[in-house]
XYZ file of C-alpha atoms in Angstrom:
594
model
C -121.859 154.910 -78.026
C -124.173 152.394 -76.365
C -122.430 149.024 -76.051
C -123.692 146.120 -78.134
C -122.435 142.671 -79.092
C -121.470 143.464 -82.675
C -117.867 142.682 -81.766
C -114.843 141.145 -83.481
C -112.690 138.757 -81.404
C -108.928 138.613 -81.848
C -106.637 136.395 -79.790
C -103.880 133.806 -79.561
C -105.233 131.131 -77.151
C -103.577 132.965 -74.231
C -105.304 136.360 -74.319
C -108.056 137.830 -76.451
C -109.776 141.137 -77.101
C -113.153 142.175 -78.484
C -113.058 145.046 -80.965
C -116.173 147.131 -81.543
C -117.515 148.796 -84.689
C -115.448 151.909 -83.922
C -112.272 149.798 -83.942
C -111.892 150.134 -80.159
C -110.699 147.355 -77.876
C -113.598 147.211 -75.386
C -112.962 143.872 -73.678
C -109.841 141.857 -72.926
C -108.339 140.263 -69.823
C -104.750 139.644 -68.713
C -102.718 137.586 -68.163
C -105.298 135.122 -69.518
C -108.990 134.882 -70.333
C -110.148 134.631 -66.691
C -107.919 137.454 -65.471
C -108.436 141.115 -64.666
C -109.982 143.076 -67.569
C -107.466 145.461 -69.057
C -110.227 146.589 -71.408
C -113.546 146.696 -69.556
C -115.639 149.291 -71.417
C -118.058 146.598 -72.621
C -119.364 146.206 -69.076
C -118.469 149.653 -67.784
C -121.891 151.248 -68.311
C -123.551 153.283 -71.055
C -120.580 155.531 -71.964
C -117.516 154.537 -69.948
C -114.560 156.903 -69.836
C -111.982 154.156 -69.302
C -111.367 150.519 -70.187
C -110.703 150.817 -73.917
C -108.040 151.358 -76.563
C -109.198 153.651 -79.350
C -107.389 154.843 -82.462
C -109.707 157.602 -83.591
C -109.647 159.158 -87.038
C -110.649 162.817 -86.889
C -113.990 163.556 -88.558
C -114.486 159.872 -89.303
C -117.325 159.151 -91.746
C -117.153 155.412 -92.445
C -115.563 152.323 -90.884
C -115.302 149.007 -92.732
C -114.080 145.863 -90.982
C -113.126 142.379 -92.091
C -110.872 139.540 -91.038
C -107.780 138.520 -92.945
C -108.931 135.357 -94.709
C -109.008 132.297 -92.433
C -107.520 134.097 -89.406
C -108.643 136.098 -86.359
C -106.607 139.069 -87.612
C -108.873 142.099 -87.966
C -108.579 144.866 -90.591
C -110.457 148.140 -89.952
C -110.498 150.825 -92.651
C -111.504 154.272 -91.447
C -112.299 157.152 -93.826
C -113.092 160.739 -92.898
C -115.529 163.109 -94.606
C -112.748 164.486 -96.854
C -111.619 161.056 -98.081
C -108.532 160.738 -95.876
C -108.227 157.134 -94.682
C -106.218 154.727 -92.570
C -106.057 150.994 -92.103
C -105.743 149.387 -88.645
C -104.547 145.801 -88.317
C -105.237 144.158 -84.948
C -103.909 140.773 -83.836
C -102.362 138.782 -81.014
C -99.110 137.063 -82.009
C -99.233 133.274 -82.266
C -96.699 131.148 -84.140
C -93.965 128.538 -83.750
C -90.632 129.915 -82.561
C -87.606 127.994 -81.315
C -89.625 124.795 -81.264
C -92.298 126.306 -79.019
C -95.626 128.004 -79.554
C -95.138 131.730 -79.053
C -98.377 133.204 -77.693
C -97.473 136.086 -75.366
C -99.783 138.209 -73.269
C -99.659 140.828 -75.988
C -101.757 142.841 -78.433
C -100.433 144.321 -81.681
C -101.849 147.208 -83.702
C -100.557 148.549 -87.009
C -101.831 151.851 -88.402
C -101.120 152.645 -92.052
C -102.167 155.725 -94.044
C -104.138 154.774 -97.148
C -105.018 158.135 -98.705
C -104.770 161.866 -98.084
C -103.552 163.333 -94.806
C -105.382 161.445 -92.046
C -105.122 162.645 -88.451
C -105.597 160.300 -85.518
C -105.867 160.440 -81.754
C -104.767 157.432 -79.668
C -106.612 156.830 -76.406
C -105.210 153.944 -74.375
C -107.129 153.917 -71.088
C -106.730 150.531 -69.384
C -108.423 149.560 -66.148
C -107.038 147.523 -63.263
C -108.578 145.683 -60.346
C -111.927 145.140 -62.058
C -112.672 148.635 -63.184
C -110.572 150.597 -60.752
C -107.837 153.003 -61.662
C -104.362 151.822 -62.655
C -101.210 152.996 -60.950
C -99.548 156.102 -62.369
C -98.102 155.266 -65.766
C -94.492 155.958 -66.572
C -92.835 156.319 -69.943
C -89.614 156.422 -71.893
C -88.624 157.612 -75.335
C -90.482 154.775 -77.071
C -92.656 153.159 -74.451
C -95.295 153.656 -71.748
C -95.597 151.364 -68.728
C -98.972 150.478 -67.221
C -98.532 149.014 -63.708
C -101.508 146.815 -62.857
C -102.709 144.304 -60.286
C -100.266 141.433 -60.546
C -98.991 142.327 -64.019
C -97.317 145.358 -65.546
C -97.702 145.903 -69.273
C -95.617 148.029 -71.586
C -96.677 149.776 -74.775
C -93.767 149.907 -77.191
C -94.482 152.036 -80.238
C -93.058 153.965 -83.169
C -95.738 156.633 -82.674
C -94.947 159.812 -80.697
C -95.133 158.738 -77.056
C -95.849 162.214 -75.723
C -98.812 162.680 -78.078
C -100.241 159.341 -76.945
C -99.849 160.228 -73.282
C -101.537 163.584 -73.872
C -104.114 162.059 -76.269
C -103.306 164.754 -78.825
C -104.217 164.437 -82.511
C -101.450 164.066 -85.078
C -101.036 163.289 -88.770
C -100.246 159.750 -89.925
C -97.598 159.990 -92.625
C -96.053 156.505 -92.387
C -96.939 153.172 -90.765
C -97.176 153.210 -86.967
C -96.643 150.142 -84.803
C -97.972 149.383 -81.314
C -96.995 146.381 -79.158
C -98.783 146.184 -75.800
C -97.230 143.282 -73.944
C -94.965 142.192 -71.096
C -92.925 144.823 -69.287
C -89.752 143.958 -71.155
C -87.422 145.961 -73.324
C -88.173 145.596 -77.040
C -84.608 145.122 -78.295
C -85.366 144.724 -82.010
C -86.683 146.988 -84.736
C -90.288 147.469 -83.642
C -91.896 147.870 -87.057
C -89.986 145.071 -88.761
C -90.570 142.709 -85.839
C -94.332 143.338 -85.698
C -94.555 142.852 -89.476
C -92.721 139.534 -89.072
C -95.134 138.582 -86.275
C -98.099 139.463 -88.482
C -96.806 137.310 -91.332
C -96.029 134.351 -89.051
C -99.377 134.623 -87.246
C -101.248 134.742 -90.566
C -99.417 131.647 -91.777
C -100.056 129.799 -88.514
C -103.808 130.334 -88.610
C -104.218 129.704 -92.323
C -102.219 126.498 -92.025
C -104.482 125.358 -89.173
C -107.633 126.112 -91.181
C -106.156 124.294 -94.191
C -106.208 121.068 -92.149
C -109.930 121.266 -91.325
C -112.351 118.843 -92.969
C -115.097 121.353 -93.725
C -118.446 120.757 -95.492
C -119.080 121.959 -99.041
C -121.763 124.465 -98.061
C -121.489 127.263 -95.494
C -117.705 127.068 -95.508
C -117.192 130.617 -94.217
C -119.628 129.979 -91.363
C -117.796 126.830 -90.307
C -114.299 128.285 -90.631
C -115.128 131.403 -88.607
C -116.853 129.313 -85.928
C -113.902 126.905 -85.733
C -111.329 129.700 -85.425
C -113.348 131.339 -82.665
C -113.787 128.051 -80.805
C -110.032 127.623 -80.876
C -109.664 131.136 -79.429
C -111.780 129.871 -76.509
C -109.149 127.251 -75.646
C -106.483 128.167 -73.103
C -103.772 126.331 -74.991
C -101.348 126.112 -72.071
C -103.603 123.635 -70.235
C -106.147 122.596 -72.889
C -109.125 124.059 -71.006
C -111.987 125.388 -73.147
C -113.984 128.314 -71.777
C -117.716 128.736 -72.389
C -117.287 132.342 -73.622
C -114.752 135.160 -73.556
C -116.878 137.521 -71.428
C -118.595 137.849 -68.098
C -121.894 139.398 -67.036
C -123.609 140.112 -70.353
C -127.237 139.667 -69.216
C -129.516 137.073 -70.776
C -132.040 139.869 -71.354
C -132.518 143.470 -70.258
C -132.583 143.905 -66.503
C -132.704 140.156 -65.920
C -129.955 139.895 -63.242
C -128.972 136.707 -65.139
C -125.407 137.951 -65.465
C -122.890 135.112 -65.283
C -119.141 134.755 -65.622
C -118.478 132.307 -68.473
C -114.667 132.525 -68.599
C -114.223 129.035 -67.162
C -114.229 125.475 -68.422
C -117.595 123.776 -68.157
C -117.238 120.017 -68.672
C -120.515 120.091 -70.622
C -119.715 123.017 -72.926
C -116.252 121.668 -73.629
C -117.735 118.285 -74.559
C -119.914 119.899 -77.214
C -116.971 121.969 -78.459
C -114.724 118.937 -78.830
C -117.537 117.019 -80.528
C -117.935 119.757 -83.139
C -114.234 120.264 -83.788
C -113.752 116.506 -84.097
C -116.133 116.611 -87.034
C -113.675 118.987 -88.655
C -110.573 117.002 -87.719
C -109.182 119.624 -85.306
C -107.383 117.016 -83.228
C -105.056 119.511 -81.553
C -107.990 120.909 -79.585
C -109.119 117.401 -78.611
C -105.675 116.327 -77.464
C -105.162 119.470 -75.422
C -108.536 119.071 -73.755
C -107.978 115.360 -73.025
C -104.803 116.293 -71.185
C -106.791 118.823 -69.162
C -109.464 116.195 -68.396
C -106.935 113.584 -67.287
C -105.701 116.051 -64.685
C -109.288 116.721 -63.546
C -110.005 112.996 -63.229
C -106.735 112.441 -61.337
C -107.574 115.230 -58.901
C -111.051 113.802 -58.302
C -109.535 110.440 -57.303
C -112.679 108.610 -58.288
C -114.906 111.099 -56.485
C -117.074 114.092 -57.271
C -116.663 115.880 -60.606
C -117.646 119.556 -60.611
C -119.607 121.119 -63.484
C -116.788 123.581 -64.154
C -113.190 124.381 -63.305
C -110.766 127.229 -63.845
C -108.535 127.203 -66.892
C -105.629 126.033 -64.730
C -107.837 123.341 -63.205
C -108.809 125.394 -60.139
C -111.700 123.832 -58.272
C -112.736 126.911 -56.261
C -114.280 129.759 -58.243
C -115.895 131.918 -55.573
C -118.505 134.249 -57.052
C -118.328 137.928 -56.137
C -119.408 141.315 -57.493
C -117.177 143.966 -59.110
C -118.688 147.226 -57.773
C -116.513 149.551 -59.878
C -118.134 148.338 -63.114
C -121.729 149.363 -63.834
C -122.415 146.429 -66.137
C -123.421 146.046 -69.767
C -125.478 149.182 -70.561
C -125.533 149.785 -66.817
C -127.303 146.468 -66.174
C -125.276 145.045 -63.294
C -124.195 143.204 -61.386
C -120.825 142.329 -62.838
C -119.870 138.912 -61.514
C -116.397 137.452 -61.093
C -116.318 133.708 -60.468
C -119.256 131.338 -60.731
C -121.148 129.726 -57.879
C -122.129 126.845 -60.159
C -118.833 125.175 -59.238
C -120.571 124.174 -55.996
C -123.540 122.620 -57.772
C -124.312 118.963 -58.297
C -124.692 118.226 -62.012
C -124.497 114.529 -62.762
C -124.306 114.897 -66.539
C -120.605 115.795 -66.155
C -119.735 112.112 -65.698
C -121.133 111.273 -69.098
C -119.423 114.184 -70.800
C -116.018 113.215 -69.436
C -116.373 109.668 -70.744
C -117.760 110.780 -74.116
C -114.843 113.157 -74.655
C -112.297 110.487 -73.759
C -113.733 107.505 -75.585
C -112.520 108.618 -79.013
C -108.949 108.175 -77.816
C -109.537 104.396 -77.632
C -110.464 104.266 -81.320
C -108.618 107.074 -83.125
C -105.211 105.958 -84.406
C -104.234 109.488 -85.488
C -103.676 110.720 -81.940
C -100.163 111.298 -80.641
C -101.247 109.674 -77.384
C -103.847 106.934 -77.796
C -105.728 105.950 -74.653
C -104.273 103.185 -72.501
C -105.624 100.511 -70.196
C -104.685 102.831 -67.319
C -106.864 105.550 -68.839
C -109.737 103.078 -69.081
C -109.358 102.122 -65.436
C -109.419 105.808 -64.446
C -112.567 106.342 -66.526
C -114.220 103.363 -64.897
C -114.155 105.311 -61.640
C -116.058 108.090 -63.430
C -118.493 105.458 -64.719
C -119.070 104.170 -61.220
C -120.048 107.674 -60.150
C -122.428 107.851 -63.103
C -124.014 104.579 -62.022
C -124.220 105.691 -58.401
C -125.939 109.012 -59.160
C -127.881 108.410 -62.374
C -131.244 108.513 -60.567
C -130.381 111.163 -57.970
C -131.492 114.833 -57.991
C -129.203 117.529 -59.359
C -129.316 121.140 -60.560
C -129.531 120.009 -64.193
C -127.788 121.399 -67.241
C -129.590 124.744 -66.860
C -127.977 125.140 -63.418
C -131.024 125.954 -61.321
C -129.821 127.557 -58.117
C -132.688 126.961 -55.699
C -134.122 123.529 -56.488
C -133.135 120.071 -57.635
C -134.827 117.253 -59.527
C -133.856 114.005 -61.192
C -133.273 115.360 -64.687
C -133.740 113.109 -67.687
C -130.825 114.717 -69.517
C -128.454 114.121 -66.595
C -129.593 110.522 -66.263
C -129.222 109.955 -70.008
C -125.668 111.299 -69.830
C -124.937 108.802 -67.054
C -126.339 106.085 -69.325
C -124.037 107.308 -72.092
C -121.040 107.051 -69.741
C -121.747 103.373 -69.119
C -122.655 102.657 -72.749
C -119.430 104.192 -74.111
C -117.310 102.489 -71.467
C -118.664 99.207 -72.822
C -117.538 100.275 -76.305
C -114.057 101.125 -75.017
C -113.816 97.805 -73.165
C -114.724 95.972 -76.368
C -111.941 97.599 -78.398
C -109.491 96.805 -75.582
C -110.581 93.165 -75.624
C -111.952 93.327 -72.069
C -115.076 91.232 -72.596
C -115.947 90.958 -68.914
C -115.851 94.755 -68.501
C -117.839 95.221 -71.713
C -120.583 92.990 -70.325
C -120.419 94.754 -66.960
C -120.924 98.216 -68.457
C -123.519 97.048 -70.967
C -125.551 95.628 -68.099
C -125.399 98.891 -66.184
C -126.257 100.932 -69.278
C -129.273 98.703 -69.940
C -130.544 99.055 -66.397
C -130.175 102.843 -66.452
C -131.994 103.074 -69.781
C -134.883 100.935 -68.543
C -135.132 103.145 -65.479
C -135.209 106.347 -67.525
C -137.972 105.072 -69.785
C -139.990 103.876 -66.802
C -139.569 107.164 -64.913
C -139.633 109.816 -67.671
C -142.013 108.478 -70.342
C -145.473 110.034 -70.139
C -147.898 107.972 -72.250
C -150.753 110.363 -71.496
C -148.925 113.198 -73.294
C -146.931 110.935 -75.637
C -143.544 112.362 -74.714
C -140.598 112.165 -72.383
C -140.563 114.444 -69.354
C -137.503 116.554 -68.558
C -137.676 115.320 -64.943
C -138.625 112.036 -63.329
C -141.003 113.693 -60.878
C -143.175 115.878 -63.126
C -144.329 116.371 -66.682
C -141.747 119.010 -67.519
C -140.715 120.211 -70.955
C -137.322 121.546 -71.898
C -135.166 121.564 -75.010
C -132.560 119.168 -73.600
C -134.940 116.313 -74.425
C -133.952 116.742 -78.077
C -130.464 115.608 -77.087
C -131.744 112.076 -76.498
C -131.256 111.740 -80.254
C -127.659 113.005 -80.340
C -126.756 110.674 -77.466
C -128.230 107.722 -79.410
C -130.517 107.063 -76.453
C -133.515 107.154 -78.824
C -133.477 106.723 -82.599
C -135.020 109.300 -84.981
C -137.807 106.864 -85.958
C -138.693 105.920 -82.384
C -142.309 107.001 -81.739
C -141.242 108.152 -78.290
C -138.714 110.557 -79.788
C -141.110 111.784 -82.459
C -143.744 112.491 -79.826
C -141.198 114.286 -77.667
C -139.913 116.373 -80.583
C -143.462 117.401 -81.496
C -144.180 118.484 -77.919
C -140.916 120.399 -77.563
C -141.391 122.223 -80.850
C -144.988 123.151 -80.069
C -144.230 124.203 -76.501
C -140.899 126.007 -76.831
C -140.505 127.241 -80.387
C -140.993 130.989 -80.858
C -140.840 131.702 -84.587
C -137.335 130.774 -85.680
C -135.983 130.407 -82.143
C -136.207 127.915 -79.275
C -136.525 128.568 -75.564
C -134.734 126.352 -73.053
C -137.989 126.044 -71.132
C -141.104 128.148 -70.711
C -141.616 127.905 -66.950
C -140.416 130.133 -64.118
C -136.978 129.523 -62.663
C -134.960 131.249 -59.926
C -135.232 134.598 -61.755
C -138.755 134.381 -63.178
C -139.799 133.594 -66.740
C -137.044 133.567 -69.368
C -137.582 136.198 -72.069
C -134.910 135.226 -74.597
C -134.294 132.123 -76.645
C -131.186 130.000 -76.114
C -129.387 129.793 -79.442
C -127.994 126.284 -79.112
C -131.510 124.910 -78.532
C -132.487 126.159 -81.983
C -129.544 124.287 -83.456
C -130.615 121.149 -81.583
C -134.032 121.532 -83.179
C -132.466 121.915 -86.636
C -130.482 118.708 -86.153
C -133.622 116.859 -85.052
C -135.645 118.160 -88.001
C -133.029 116.905 -90.425
C -132.688 113.528 -88.711
C -136.441 112.960 -88.838
C -136.714 113.690 -92.550
C -137.694 117.382 -92.459
C -134.581 118.506 -94.308
C -136.111 121.494 -96.098
C -137.519 122.807 -92.820
C -134.115 122.344 -91.219
C -132.258 124.192 -93.995
C -134.725 127.076 -93.967
C -134.478 127.467 -90.195
C -130.681 127.267 -90.334
C -130.529 130.092 -92.868
C -132.832 132.200 -90.698
C -130.603 131.756 -87.662
C -127.446 132.539 -89.642
C -129.058 135.855 -90.559
C -128.885 136.833 -86.875
C -125.075 136.662 -86.656
C -122.895 139.644 -85.860
C -120.751 141.347 -88.502
C -117.963 139.004 -87.427
C -120.162 136.004 -88.260
C -120.722 134.933 -84.651
C -123.478 134.505 -82.071
C -123.865 135.064 -78.351
C -125.719 132.779 -75.959
C -129.229 134.271 -76.199
C -131.466 136.139 -78.626
C -134.661 138.112 -78.298
C -137.155 136.138 -80.417
C -139.099 139.318 -81.240
C -136.399 141.906 -81.998
C -133.541 139.568 -82.922
C -131.162 141.402 -80.567
C -128.358 139.287 -79.158
C -127.912 138.896 -75.405
C -125.764 136.792 -73.111
C -122.031 136.161 -73.094
C -120.145 136.375 -76.367
C -118.906 134.628 -78.406
C -120.630 131.585 -76.940
C -119.148 128.160 -77.642
C -122.556 126.420 -77.644
C -123.753 128.674 -80.460
C -120.571 128.219 -82.493
C -120.850 124.453 -82.060
C -124.424 124.590 -83.329
C -123.392 126.354 -86.526
C -120.642 123.799 -87.217
C -122.806 120.764 -86.495
C -125.776 121.936 -88.533
C -123.642 122.965 -91.506
C -121.912 119.579 -91.518
C -125.217 117.745 -91.241
C -127.147 119.748 -93.846
C -124.468 120.374 -96.449
C -124.464 118.695 -99.820
C -121.569 116.196 -100.109
C -118.349 117.181 -101.851
C -119.059 114.479 -104.428
C -121.985 116.584 -105.688
C -119.566 118.972 -107.459
C -117.896 116.269 -109.512
């Protein structure tokens, strides 16, 4: 089966797995999202022989999949040509236990016979060391151990261990339970315990969803996006990763294969912004704790574009030669060189994420004067570098410019610091930051406005066009009725729109001309259309984009504007954010049903 991105994520904010349309685990890392892939088949080539966990029904004819309502718990129903069928329930345990959040490095599978006399074959073929072979497995009467690089996992099961080791087919006559987790003895009734875990995990997720402030329309879209965004948070530290995968190319043979299993300050800002609209304050508070540690470590100095989920600053990029890549399109990258880049927009995103804590009285830990003083050091960096070249939000690897988006984010840092100073009653600091924000804004207009083409330029030095210019509206740098924004929006739409999709830019970069559209840019366009009075156009475009989602209701980073095929890492937080923001903006109000 040729790999594709029609995948169903499960997870518990510690580990996750992607399940394909054959109900196989084809991607999942341990002991956390940025670890070694236990399941690597997704990027193992065209038809990899290892790196997956399959529960195969003999002579299978149909497979139907769906999530348990308002959870990331997956149900797969497999039926063979004679009508024999089974149901597979896949989840990662996550619930409160003994006053703590129980989220082990573990994957649970339950197989139940539904009709007839189904026969299955279990193939558990993990990989270690980025696609290499695992150490020789050992087993007992009810378990199999899988020694790996740095972590040993144990499969505890009620299924016949010998038949699993030999990958022999057998009849399913009663429920079977599988717990793949830490190398510890399972000292309770396996089936009863996993059923208890399933019930508690279901309750935990449905309770979380119940607290979301969702729009009236597109509720399923928003709920599924919100759940998946939460899966992208490493709850232990609060870090939010850009995607769960590495090295899915932006288009066929592009070499644009990046590792997204890290916390980009920019991506996390957009994620927090979207979840705040829904009232998911637990994600915000976890991320603010992560950011405070980043700011402390910087000591008023340089902020990187991205960090590891434990706050690691060094993320050396290397290749994994034992993995052929998605459909054989390598290289497979581990780490991301972008941590070395200069991207000045990060200063703005740190301040924008933190500023809510000065206003929001619901938070367990409101921001303090000490937090403000720490953020002022970030603001000073924004002021210092607002008109200096950087790699920009698209992370160009071989050239730098003064990017309008980066400069506008530096303006936003100063502008929002003034707001925070005002609420703290620090009038002198409010005036100080307002003055700096005003001077940055004047400089941006003077350097980036192009009266001859009636639009803003994406760089100070040229007459460049890219989709980030639309974000001048979201930042409140320009208003929706400002002629300068309207002219810029017109130019961006004419220059970068391809049918129902938007390119980031249409000029050559380090790897040539981009061939796929960047999904979040389309959502930015939808927001701008609605804000400028083109609501019907915005709703129509939103519905078109939603039609491109996977069976799980999700999107990756990129899409082919001609074929509609998804490319890039998956599920991508930017794209999920776009669905939430646009649904909230375009939906009819709840009062309309009264």
